Every structure is written in structure tokens, then in C-alpha cells.
Amino acid sequence: MSDTKTSLDSVVSIVYITPENAVFEEKNHFLTLQLTTTKEDGTSETANYDRVFLHRSFPYDHPEAYISVQDGDKNEIGMIAEIGQFPDSTASLLRGELARKYYSPVITAIHSVKDRYGYAYLHVATDSGEMDITLRDASRSMARVDERRVIITDIDGNRYDIPDITKLDRKSFRRIELYL
Amino acid sequence: MLHENWYFDPAKPDTVPAILHDILDKKGILCDDIRLVCKTDINRDLVRCDNYILATDEEIILLSGSSSAVENAGRNLLPGRRARTQFQELSWDVLPLQDIVECKMEEQLSSGRITAKMESGVYELVANLSNTYKDDAYQAVKFLNQLKKEKKITPAEESKTKQRADQFCPKCGNRYVDAERKICPKCLDRGKILSRIGVFLGKYKLSIAAVAATLILSSALGIIAPYVSSGFYYDEVLNDSGSFYGQLLLVLGIVIGTKLLNLVVGMINSIVSSTVAAKLVYDLKTVIFNSIERLSLSFFTNKQTGGLMTQVNRDASTIYWFFCDGLPYFLINIVQILIIVVIMLIMNPLLTLLSLVTVPLVFVLIKKLFSHMDALHSRRYNRSRRMNAILNDALSGIRVVKAFAKEKEEVSRFNRSSVAVADAERKSSRFSTVAFPGLNLLLYVSNIVILGVGGWMVIDGKLSYGTLMTFIAYMNMVYSPMFFFADMTYMAADSMNAMNRLIEIMDAKADVEERPDAIRLPHPEGRVEFRDVEFSYEKNRKIIDGVSFEIEPGRVIGIVGHTGAGKSTLANLLIRLYDTAAGGIYIDGINVRDIAFEDLRKNIAIVSQETYLFMGTILDNIKYANPDATEEEVLRASKAAGAHDFIIKLPDAYATQIGVGYKDLSGGERQRISIARAILRNPKILILDEATAAMDTQTERKIQTALEKLIVGRTTIMIAHRLSTLRDADKLIVIENGKMPEFGTHLELLKKKGIYHKLYKLQLEAMKNIGIEE
Ligand SMILES: Nc1ncnc2c1ncn2[C@@H]1O[C@H](COP(=O)(O)OP(=O)(O)OP(=O)(O)O)[C@@H](O)[C@H]1O
Ligand SMILES: [Mg+2]
């Protein structure tokens, strides 16, 4: 086992972005990065990115770890192993950026489900108010990503999050249980 | 009927939504100066509210606020339906147009944002939006950049944005799920669906009349029977004051006669109706399969139609059930109940009311029970579907499972799922064993009530004994179809869904369509030209961006480029699996869009990267493209493709069965069969997409030598990663990110010292490293 590990390490290297080599800042709702890399000959080089984008590698299992930092063309600059490594101020910047990127309403209650000819109309309460959602093929639109979490994708591709279905009230749960 | 047309109509500035007039007034901005209005639904702090992006010639105004406490979200509702409250301003920001370099729409997961790069190098956030507004945002960005560069907005001719208000269902205010079809499933009534399917019934008028006649006859007989065997029997035959006293045989004769007649009528009915239903389903399937054939690939990728065919089959049988079984039985019962109730009322109004008073209660109860049953059932169905999927998955991937020694995990995965199925099954059967006897008890109670009250009436002399018996028989006739009615409502909903799905397929518009006046081109010369071709699989993500080149008839062109660059896509466009978004592709100077499908497909053959072999013999597979080919032609083609040598070694040679459960071929063998298939077609234009990539170099060389002779006189497009494969190409095209940065001969491209040069050097080095010099 350890053999494969070392050999893989020598073949592919992951550039980690750490508090030691990186400075994140927020300007106008956007994230910037100053990254210092040390080259083989020992000299170091600093690159400035006026906008960087964050992308979760494992969005549900590890929402705060293995965060890919990318430039505007989706090329990976490096990887953040764990947001918690960074001092609180930077960590909250990163969390804010992730929250913007992965913005999706969290469903807190389901008031009604109307299934008509293959389309389902949901009236729900979310953390950003009451909403009407239209789904094409309800059972396919509701994906259970783990035991508790359900992601609903509507006809326009908007996602809605139910982080824990067991925390929904009984009636709400009953309304969607069928499709799960 | 344009409501608040918030969206773009730069030509008509008066389309600034009325709700904004006051605030614009206050800020001293004339509606006439507004060039663009775009609404979004999330503000810059990620709060759901009404955001407007307004643009004048000088500036972009970012206005956010709310028109009612919590505005819509997700599928937005028709604007006109909202109460027109005052617009509450939350924020008002201005970006001078001259300070902006470029606006950009950035897609995120479930949302998007419009950003602006400023002259100073900083970025500004213009707006946030949910995916619902994505298309609008792309338009807005396009227009904003236009406004910045050209000082005016010129919307494209076919811009659909103007009829924005048309995209909403006028009845419920929801946006149409499909803007093209303008049908709102929420408001769609059953009558409409039935009438669409009913059109198919028109052909069978006579049979349907026969069905109707038998239906009426059998309900009449059904009503007479209880009267004869109870009321009439007791009062007129058994009673010594009756007019038929003692004539037992006559009565038995009548009873048997009506029963027999009813049986015959019933048989006629089911024979006729099942024939009609079967024909109807056949007609439907024909239409559906025809439309499926007509539809383009993107329909299938869009709808994730993994099991499209099974779905169509299932839907058709659901419809069959509905027309053959459900509907006739339903109609019979309805008519019968109506007549019975009338007769009962005439016989004794008081008892009638008494006996029917529980009908609504029973019906509602049954419906409730069924809806719960339905829930249990569909849970069981879903779980067993998942179990089957797991099973299927594990079995078809058995090699991987074994290779990684994962049998145990697979078994436990299956067990978990099968336990879930068993659990659902247990719950649903327990429910039905409790619920149904309970309901029967309820029916029994109302029987007792009537027996009591009616018995008392008989003793009192107000009612004859026979009438009471008839009455009870009728009452049970009213109650007995209740189960069916309740069930029917769900089955009907099911078949409505099925019909709607079929109608959706029939209505779906093919985006690659043969023109009615398509040009015939049976013998093209083979000149191929791409002119400024643009294409994207998904909206707004260009895969091909401005590719132009020309191939002289009979010449060989090679396409190289990194993986995912868009090479196979170019081939797909030429054979018209998809249509270009802009620009055109021409064969002999004729746009492929105008060429008849038959000629297009006959004259172009493709050996695609993913070789697909059908279930059947090797011979079937080779002859697939040209079923009339002779055996000799097949042999020649497979020799040319280098396939003959391995085929002839198989015990059954060309008759070897391939496909699931049969002989498995190697990747290179499959490729050779598909090359043979293409060669046999004898096309004018040949596309080889990595056709020899899975073979060893020696076999490749051999096939290439054969191909070299074959491609003489044929326009050939070769796509390859191994540059040595392309050494015979007259010209080479380099594709990079959908663009075509380099075009020329091998030597020209080497001199250019660009991408091709780099690729070539890399491959050469790789050769040198293993000690081969070219
Ligand atoms: N049906 C499809 N729907 C959406 N995107 C697609 C589809 N087919 C291909 N793509 C995307 O289009 C791009 C170009 O694909 P294409 O198959 O043309 O690449 P290619 O140059 O042939 O690559 P390769 O050398 O690996 O065969 C890729 O990014 C791919 O993901
Ligand atoms: Mg390809």
C-alpha cells in the first residue's frame, strides 16, 4: 500500500495553497490571490491573480476541504487542503466565496406537491422565502446524495437543497417521500 | 397582450415596466432614454428580490428592490398577475458605460452573475441571477457589450425575447415548461388530451358504435336481472296473488336467458373493444416510432431517454388498458348506476335516500385508502426498480467486480436494497389486509340498516317483500363498483400521463430536419467546405467557433488536436447529426441542410471513434450499411479493412454471433469490422475518426496501405492522434478549443512552428526515446 502511495506522490504533485504561500483578499465581491511559489533552484516567484474561483472537489462529503482554486479559464492554480488551515479572517472570505458560488435555496418546508402529466409543481418554503418550483419528472429531479441530504433540480437547472430530510416536518416529508 | 414587458425591446423604450416609472421619474431619467431592461431575481447580496439592469447610452443602472414582500422565485410567475404594489427601492447604483471594458456572464452551479471588467482593472458585480434568468442574462450581456462598442443595440432578427409575456400560461400564470409548445401541464385538461388521442379513434367509428350499443344493452340487461330474480320472483311468481303464480320454469327461463344474452353481449363487447384498442395502440406506436426516427439526437440527450423504448411500450399498454378495459367498464357502471338510482327513487324515495346516504362517505374513504395504497405501491415499485438496477449494474460490470475482488461489497449492496424492497412489500400487503375487510364491514352495516328499515316497512305493509329484495340487490349494485371507481381515478391519471408523454414526443420538434424541397445529390463530386462554422451542444458553450476550410474532391485531409478539442464534433456536423449554429457546411457548394437525407447518408460513411456493433452476426454488422451487398463484396471489404484474417479464424467465420452473451471481440477487431462496414458503403466522402487507434502499429500500417488504395477518388477526413497515421494527408487542420489556428500541409505547418510543430516534436521525441528514428 505505502509503495503505491510514494510512487504516486512522485508522479503527480498537487500544488497546495496554504496560509504560508498565499494571500487571499476580497475586492468588490471578488476574490484575489497572491501566490508565492518556490522553484527547484530555491528562488521564489510571486503571481498575482486579480480573480480566482473556488470549486469543491467533493461538494457533499467535504464541502470545506480539497477546494480547487482556479483562474478565469478554469485552469487549476492549486488546491486548498482544508479551509480551517487559514486564519479566521481568510477562512470566512473563502467561505463567503463558496457560499456565493454554491448559492442555492435551502428548502425548509414543502407546502404542496402537485403532480401533473409528468411535471411536478412544488410550493415550498426556503431560507429565501416562499417559492414555486417546477420539476420535470419528480423522481429524477430529486437526488439523494446521501442518507439525509436531497438535492432538487428544477426545470431551469436551479438547485434546491434539503440538507437533512429527517429534519423536515412530517407532512413535508410525506409529500416528497414517494419520489425518493 | 403584452403585460409588463420587462425584457429587451430596445426598439420600444416605452416597454420599461410601469412599476419603474415613478422611481425613474424621481431620479430624473426619461423612459425614452432607456435602451435595455433586464430583470433578475437575486440581488448582489444574494437576497431574493427584484433587480433591474437598466442601460442608457451613458450608463448602466443597477436597481434592486421589491414590488411585493417576497417576490417569486424559481419559475417566475406572469408579471401581470402580481398585485401592482409600489416598488420599494433597496439600492441604486450606476456604472458609467465608458469605464467598462467588457461585461461577462459567469455561470455558477445554480446561479449566475454578470460581471464587468472596468478600465481600472478591477471587476464590478453587475447582477446575480438564478438559472431561470440565464438566457436573459446572456442576451443582456451581449447587448450591453454592443451598446458599449457600437453605441446602439441591434437585436438579432429571430430574437424571441420580445414575446416574453407569451411564455406564461394565461390561466395559472406559471411559465410554460416548454416555450415552443405553449402547453401548461398544470392547466391542461383531460378533455384536451383525450381529444388528441381521440383523433386516432376516428377511423374506427363503426366498431365504436358497436361497442356503445353493446354497452347500453348489457347495462339494461344488468338492471333487469335482479328485478326478475328477486322482486318479480317473490311478488309475482311465489306469491299466490301474483299474475305469474307458480310459473317457475318461465321465470328460470327468463333468468337464464338474460344471463346468457348478457354473456354474449359482453363477449361481443370485449372482442370489438379489444380489437379497436389494439389497433389504436398500434397506430399510436407507429406514430411515435416515426417521430422518434425523425427527431434529432439532441432530443434524446435532453430527455435522458435511457429507456425511451420501454417507456413508450409501457405507455402504450397503459393506454390500451384505459380504452379497452377501464373506460368501457366505467361507462357501463355510470349509466347503470344512474338508471338504478332513478328506478330506486320511483320504487321508494325514502329507502333510496337512506341507502345512498353513505355512498359519498364510502367513496371518499375508498379514495383515501387507495391514495395511501398508491403511495405504498409506488414506493415498492421504486425500490424494486433500484434493486434491479443494482443487479443489472453488477452483472454487466462483472469483470470489473471480479477484477477488483468486490463481490462481497456488491452482494451486500444488493442485500440492503432487497431488504428495502421486502420491507416496502410487507407494509403494503399489511395495509391491504387490514383496510379492505374494514371497508366491507362498512358496506355490510348499510345493508343491515336497509334490512331493518325495509323489513319494518314490509311488516307495516308499506312495501312488498320482493321490492325490498330488488332494492337490496340494486343497492349492492350501486356500491360494488365504488372500489373500481376509486381505482379508476388513479389509473386514469396514469394513462393521462402516458398519453401526455406520447403527445409530447409527437409534438417535439426535430432540430435537424429534412427540408420538404430538399435537393437530390445522388452522385456528388465530393468537395467539402466548412464556412465560419459555429456550434455548441449546450447553449452558450461554444464547442466549434469559426472553423473554415475546404477540401478538394478526392483529397485527404487530416484533423489533429488535443483531446476534447472538437474534432469528432466536426464529423458529426458534416453527417448532420447536429446542425451548425452559425455558418454552413457545403458539399459540392450545396449546404448540407438542403441536401436530402438519403443522399447525404448514402454518400458519406463514417468510422467513428466509438465503434458500435449490433447484436447479430458479423455478416449482419458489415452489411448493415448496405444490405444488398454480395458475399464477394463483403469479403473484399473486410480484406481491405484487415478484418478478414481474424474473422476467418473464428469457428463460425462470418456467421459468428456477436453482442451480449456471445463472442466478444477486441477493440481493434471491432474497429476493423466498422471499417469494413464503411468501405462496403462505397461512399464518396469517408470519415475515419481514430479508426485505427486501437490497433497495433503493424496492423495499422497494413490497413493503411489498403485504405490508401481505397481512398483514391474519395474525399477523406482522417482524425488521428498518432501523427504518423496522417502522413498521407494532403492538408492538415489543427483544432484547438473549437478554433482552427493552423491549416496547411505537413511542411507548411512545421515551418510555422506552432501547435502542430510542438505535437510533432513531442511524438518524434517519444519515438527517439525508444530508439526509433523516423
Ligand atoms: N453530446 C454532447 N453533449 C455535450 N457536450 C459534448 C457532446 N459530445 C461532445 N461534447 C463535448 O464537446 C467537446 C468536443 O468533443 P469532441 O468529441 O468533438 O472532441 P474530440 O476532439 O473528438 O476529442 P477526442 O480526441 O478525445 O476524440 C468536448 O468538450 C466534449 O465534452
Ligand atoms: Mg473524438
PDB file of N, CA and C in Angstrom, chain B residues 514-526 528 574-576 587-588 590-606 625 681-686:
ATOM      1  N   GLU B 514     -35.212  17.413 -42.429  1.00  0.00           N
ATOM      2  CA  GLU B 514     -35.029  17.430 -43.871  1.00  0.00           C
ATOM      3  C   GLU B 514     -35.985  18.460 -44.442  1.00  0.00           C
ATOM      4  N   ARG B 515     -35.468  19.292 -45.326  1.00  0.00           N
ATOM      5  CA  ARG B 515     -36.371  20.284 -45.909  1.00  0.00           C
ATOM      6  C   ARG B 515     -37.325  19.608 -46.877  1.00  0.00           C
ATOM      7  N   PRO B 516     -38.553  20.090 -46.910  1.00  0.00           N
ATOM      8  CA  PRO B 516     -39.523  19.434 -47.810  1.00  0.00           C
ATOM      9  C   PRO B 516     -39.056  19.451 -49.268  1.00  0.00           C
ATOM     10  N   ASP B 517     -38.360  20.527 -49.658  1.00  0.00           N
ATOM     11  CA  ASP B 517     -37.906  20.604 -51.051  1.00  0.00           C
ATOM     12  C   ASP B 517     -36.405  20.308 -51.137  1.00  0.00           C
ATOM     13  N   ALA B 518     -35.958  19.324 -50.344  1.00  0.00           N
ATOM     14  CA  ALA B 518     -34.534  19.022 -50.278  1.00  0.00           C
ATOM     15  C   ALA B 518     -33.966  18.684 -51.654  1.00  0.00           C
ATOM     16  N   ILE B 519     -32.715  19.090 -51.832  1.00  0.00           N
ATOM     17  CA  ILE B 519     -32.066  18.881 -53.119  1.00  0.00           C
ATOM     18  C   ILE B 519     -31.510  17.464 -53.192  1.00  0.00           C
ATOM     19  N   ARG B 520     -31.756  16.777 -54.320  1.00  0.00           N
ATOM     20  CA  ARG B 520     -31.197  15.439 -54.503  1.00  0.00           C
ATOM     21  C   ARG B 520     -29.773  15.568 -55.012  1.00  0.00           C
ATOM     22  N   LEU B 521     -28.897  14.771 -54.447  1.00  0.00           N
ATOM     23  CA  LEU B 521     -27.496  14.832 -54.866  1.00  0.00           C
ATOM     24  C   LEU B 521     -26.955  13.409 -54.868  1.00  0.00           C
ATOM     25  N   PRO B 522     -27.443  12.603 -55.823  1.00  0.00           N
ATOM     26  CA  PRO B 522     -27.100  11.181 -55.785  1.00  0.00           C
ATOM     27  C   PRO B 522     -25.616  10.926 -56.046  1.00  0.00           C
ATOM     28  N   HIS B 523     -25.003  11.730 -56.889  1.00  0.00           N
ATOM     29  CA  HIS B 523     -23.594  11.471 -57.212  1.00  0.00           C
ATOM     30  C   HIS B 523     -22.768  12.720 -57.047  1.00  0.00           C
ATOM     31  N   PRO B 524     -22.424  13.065 -55.816  1.00  0.00           N
ATOM     32  CA  PRO B 524     -21.654  14.286 -55.620  1.00  0.00           C
ATOM     33  C   PRO B 524     -20.204  14.080 -56.059  1.00  0.00           C
ATOM     34  N   GLU B 525     -19.554  15.189 -56.322  1.00  0.00           N
ATOM     35  CA  GLU B 525     -18.146  15.146 -56.680  1.00  0.00           C
ATOM     36  C   GLU B 525     -17.319  14.897 -55.431  1.00  0.00           C
ATOM     37  N   GLY B 526     -17.802  15.485 -54.317  1.00  0.00           N
ATOM     38  CA  GLY B 526     -17.115  15.266 -53.057  1.00  0.00           C
ATOM     39  C   GLY B 526     -16.329  16.453 -52.548  1.00  0.00           C
ATOM     40  N   VAL B 528     -15.872  19.329 -50.125  1.00  0.00           N
ATOM     41  CA  VAL B 528     -16.431  19.642 -48.811  1.00  0.00           C
ATOM     42  C   VAL B 528     -15.904  20.988 -48.351  1.00  0.00           C
ATOM     43  N   LEU B 574     -20.779  17.320 -40.153  1.00  0.00           N
ATOM     44  CA  LEU B 574     -20.782  17.045 -41.589  1.00  0.00           C
ATOM     45  C   LEU B 574     -21.852  16.012 -41.936  1.00  0.00           C
ATOM     46  N   ILE B 575     -22.015  14.984 -41.101  1.00  0.00           N
ATOM     47  CA  ILE B 575     -23.047  13.997 -41.414  1.00  0.00           C
ATOM     48  C   ILE B 575     -24.400  14.437 -40.866  1.00  0.00           C
ATOM     49  N   ARG B 576     -24.456  15.601 -40.350  1.00  0.00           N
ATOM     50  CA  ARG B 576     -25.696  16.226 -39.890  1.00  0.00           C
ATOM     51  C   ARG B 576     -26.375  15.458 -38.770  1.00  0.00           C
ATOM     52  N   ILE B 587     -21.447  20.685 -49.444  1.00  0.00           N
ATOM     53  CA  ILE B 587     -20.926  19.597 -50.264  1.00  0.00           C
ATOM     54  C   ILE B 587     -21.220  19.974 -51.709  1.00  0.00           C
ATOM     55  N   ASP B 588     -20.181  20.018 -52.512  1.00  0.00           N
ATOM     56  CA  ASP B 588     -20.316  20.483 -53.895  1.00  0.00           C
ATOM     57  C   ASP B 588     -21.007  21.843 -53.940  1.00  0.00           C
ATOM     58  N   ILE B 590     -23.345  22.923 -52.080  1.00  0.00           N
ATOM     59  CA  ILE B 590     -24.717  22.928 -51.584  1.00  0.00           C
ATOM     60  C   ILE B 590     -24.686  22.734 -50.073  1.00  0.00           C
ATOM     61  N   ASN B 591     -25.428  23.586 -49.389  1.00  0.00           N
ATOM     62  CA  ASN B 591     -25.477  23.485 -47.939  1.00  0.00           C
ATOM     63  C   ASN B 591     -26.042  22.121 -47.530  1.00  0.00           C
ATOM     64  N   VAL B 592     -25.390  21.467 -46.563  1.00  0.00           N
ATOM     65  CA  VAL B 592     -25.873  20.134 -46.172  1.00  0.00           C
ATOM     66  C   VAL B 592     -27.309  20.190 -45.661  1.00  0.00           C
ATOM     67  N   ARG B 593     -27.718  21.346 -45.167  1.00  0.00           N
ATOM     68  CA  ARG B 593     -29.099  21.490 -44.703  1.00  0.00           C
ATOM     69  C   ARG B 593     -30.114  21.312 -45.830  1.00  0.00           C
ATOM     70  N   ASP B 594     -29.653  21.547 -47.049  1.00  0.00           N
ATOM     71  CA  ASP B 594     -30.582  21.481 -48.175  1.00  0.00           C
ATOM     72  C   ASP B 594     -30.548  20.137 -48.890  1.00  0.00           C
ATOM     73  N   ILE B 595     -29.617  19.294 -48.501  1.00  0.00           N
ATOM     74  CA  ILE B 595     -29.465  18.023 -49.214  1.00  0.00           C
ATOM     75  C   ILE B 595     -30.383  16.966 -48.605  1.00  0.00           C
ATOM     76  N   ALA B 596     -30.988  16.166 -49.469  1.00  0.00           N
ATOM     77  CA  ALA B 596     -31.882  15.099 -48.993  1.00  0.00           C
ATOM     78  C   ALA B 596     -31.097  14.151 -48.096  1.00  0.00           C
ATOM     79  N   PHE B 597     -31.731  13.738 -47.005  1.00  0.00           N
ATOM     80  CA  PHE B 597     -31.075  12.857 -46.042  1.00  0.00           C
ATOM     81  C   PHE B 597     -30.506  11.615 -46.714  1.00  0.00           C
ATOM     82  N   GLU B 598     -31.305  11.049 -47.594  1.00  0.00           N
ATOM     83  CA  GLU B 598     -30.896   9.793 -48.197  1.00  0.00           C
ATOM     84  C   GLU B 598     -29.556   9.935 -48.920  1.00  0.00           C
ATOM     85  N   ASP B 599     -29.427  11.012 -49.685  1.00  0.00           N
ATOM     86  CA  ASP B 599     -28.192  11.205 -50.444  1.00  0.00           C
ATOM     87  C   ASP B 599     -27.027  11.515 -49.525  1.00  0.00           C
ATOM     88  N   LEU B 600     -27.340  12.297 -48.490  1.00  0.00           N
ATOM     89  CA  LEU B 600     -26.297  12.675 -47.549  1.00  0.00           C
ATOM     90  C   LEU B 600     -25.720  11.434 -46.877  1.00  0.00           C
ATOM     91  N   ARG B 601     -26.622  10.604 -46.388  1.00  0.00           N
ATOM     92  CA  ARG B 601     -26.168   9.433 -45.639  1.00  0.00           C
ATOM     93  C   ARG B 601     -25.528   8.395 -46.562  1.00  0.00           C
ATOM     94  N   LYS B 602     -26.024   8.335 -47.806  1.00  0.00           N
ATOM     95  CA  LYS B 602     -25.509   7.323 -48.712  1.00  0.00           C
ATOM     96  C   LYS B 602     -24.088   7.658 -49.157  1.00  0.00           C
ATOM     97  N   ASN B 603     -23.810   8.951 -49.264  1.00  0.00           N
ATOM     98  CA  ASN B 603     -22.532   9.340 -49.826  1.00  0.00           C
ATOM     99  C   ASN B 603     -21.450   9.615 -48.795  1.00  0.00           C
ATOM    100  N   ILE B 604     -21.834   9.636 -47.546  1.00  0.00           N
ATOM    101  CA  ILE B 604     -20.830   9.825 -46.508  1.00  0.00           C
ATOM    102  C   ILE B 604     -20.828   8.599 -45.616  1.00  0.00           C
ATOM    103  N   ALA B 605     -19.649   8.061 -45.361  1.00  0.00           N
ATOM    104  CA  ALA B 605     -19.578   6.964 -44.400  1.00  0.00           C
ATOM    105  C   ALA B 605     -18.600   7.368 -43.319  1.00  0.00           C
ATOM    106  N   ILE B 606     -18.922   6.979 -42.107  1.00  0.00           N
ATOM    107  CA  ILE B 606     -18.049   7.355 -41.013  1.00  0.00           C
ATOM    108  C   ILE B 606     -17.659   6.121 -40.212  1.00  0.00           C
ATOM    109  N   ALA B 625     -24.773  -1.302 -43.488  1.00  0.00           N
ATOM    110  CA  ALA B 625     -24.897  -0.073 -44.259  1.00  0.00           C
ATOM    111  C   ALA B 625     -25.336  -0.329 -45.693  1.00  0.00           C
ATOM    112  N   ARG B 681     -19.945   0.505 -47.989  1.00  0.00           N
ATOM    113  CA  ARG B 681     -20.930   1.505 -48.379  1.00  0.00           C
ATOM    114  C   ARG B 681     -20.507   2.216 -49.650  1.00  0.00           C
ATOM    115  N   ASN B 682     -19.200   2.152 -49.930  1.00  0.00           N
ATOM    116  CA  ASN B 682     -18.656   2.783 -51.120  1.00  0.00           C
ATOM    117  C   ASN B 682     -19.025   4.259 -51.213  1.00  0.00           C
ATOM    118  N   PRO B 683     -18.660   5.019 -50.195  1.00  0.00           N
ATOM    119  CA  PRO B 683     -19.100   6.407 -50.142  1.00  0.00           C
ATOM    120  C   PRO B 683     -18.169   7.325 -50.932  1.00  0.00           C
ATOM    121  N   LYS B 684     -18.679   8.491 -51.244  1.00  0.00           N
ATOM    122  CA  LYS B 684     -17.859   9.494 -51.925  1.00  0.00           C
ATOM    123  C   LYS B 684     -16.987  10.205 -50.890  1.00  0.00           C
ATOM    124  N   ILE B 685     -17.537  10.328 -49.695  1.00  0.00           N
ATOM    125  CA  ILE B 685     -16.814  11.012 -48.626  1.00  0.00           C
ATOM    126  C   ILE B 685     -16.655  10.043 -47.465  1.00  0.00           C
ATOM    127  N   LEU B 686     -15.419   9.903 -47.009  1.00  0.00           N
ATOM    128  CA  LEU B 686     -15.141   8.927 -45.957  1.00  0.00           C
ATOM    129  C   LEU B 686     -14.556   9.647 -44.746  1.00  0.00           C
TER     130      LEU B 686
END
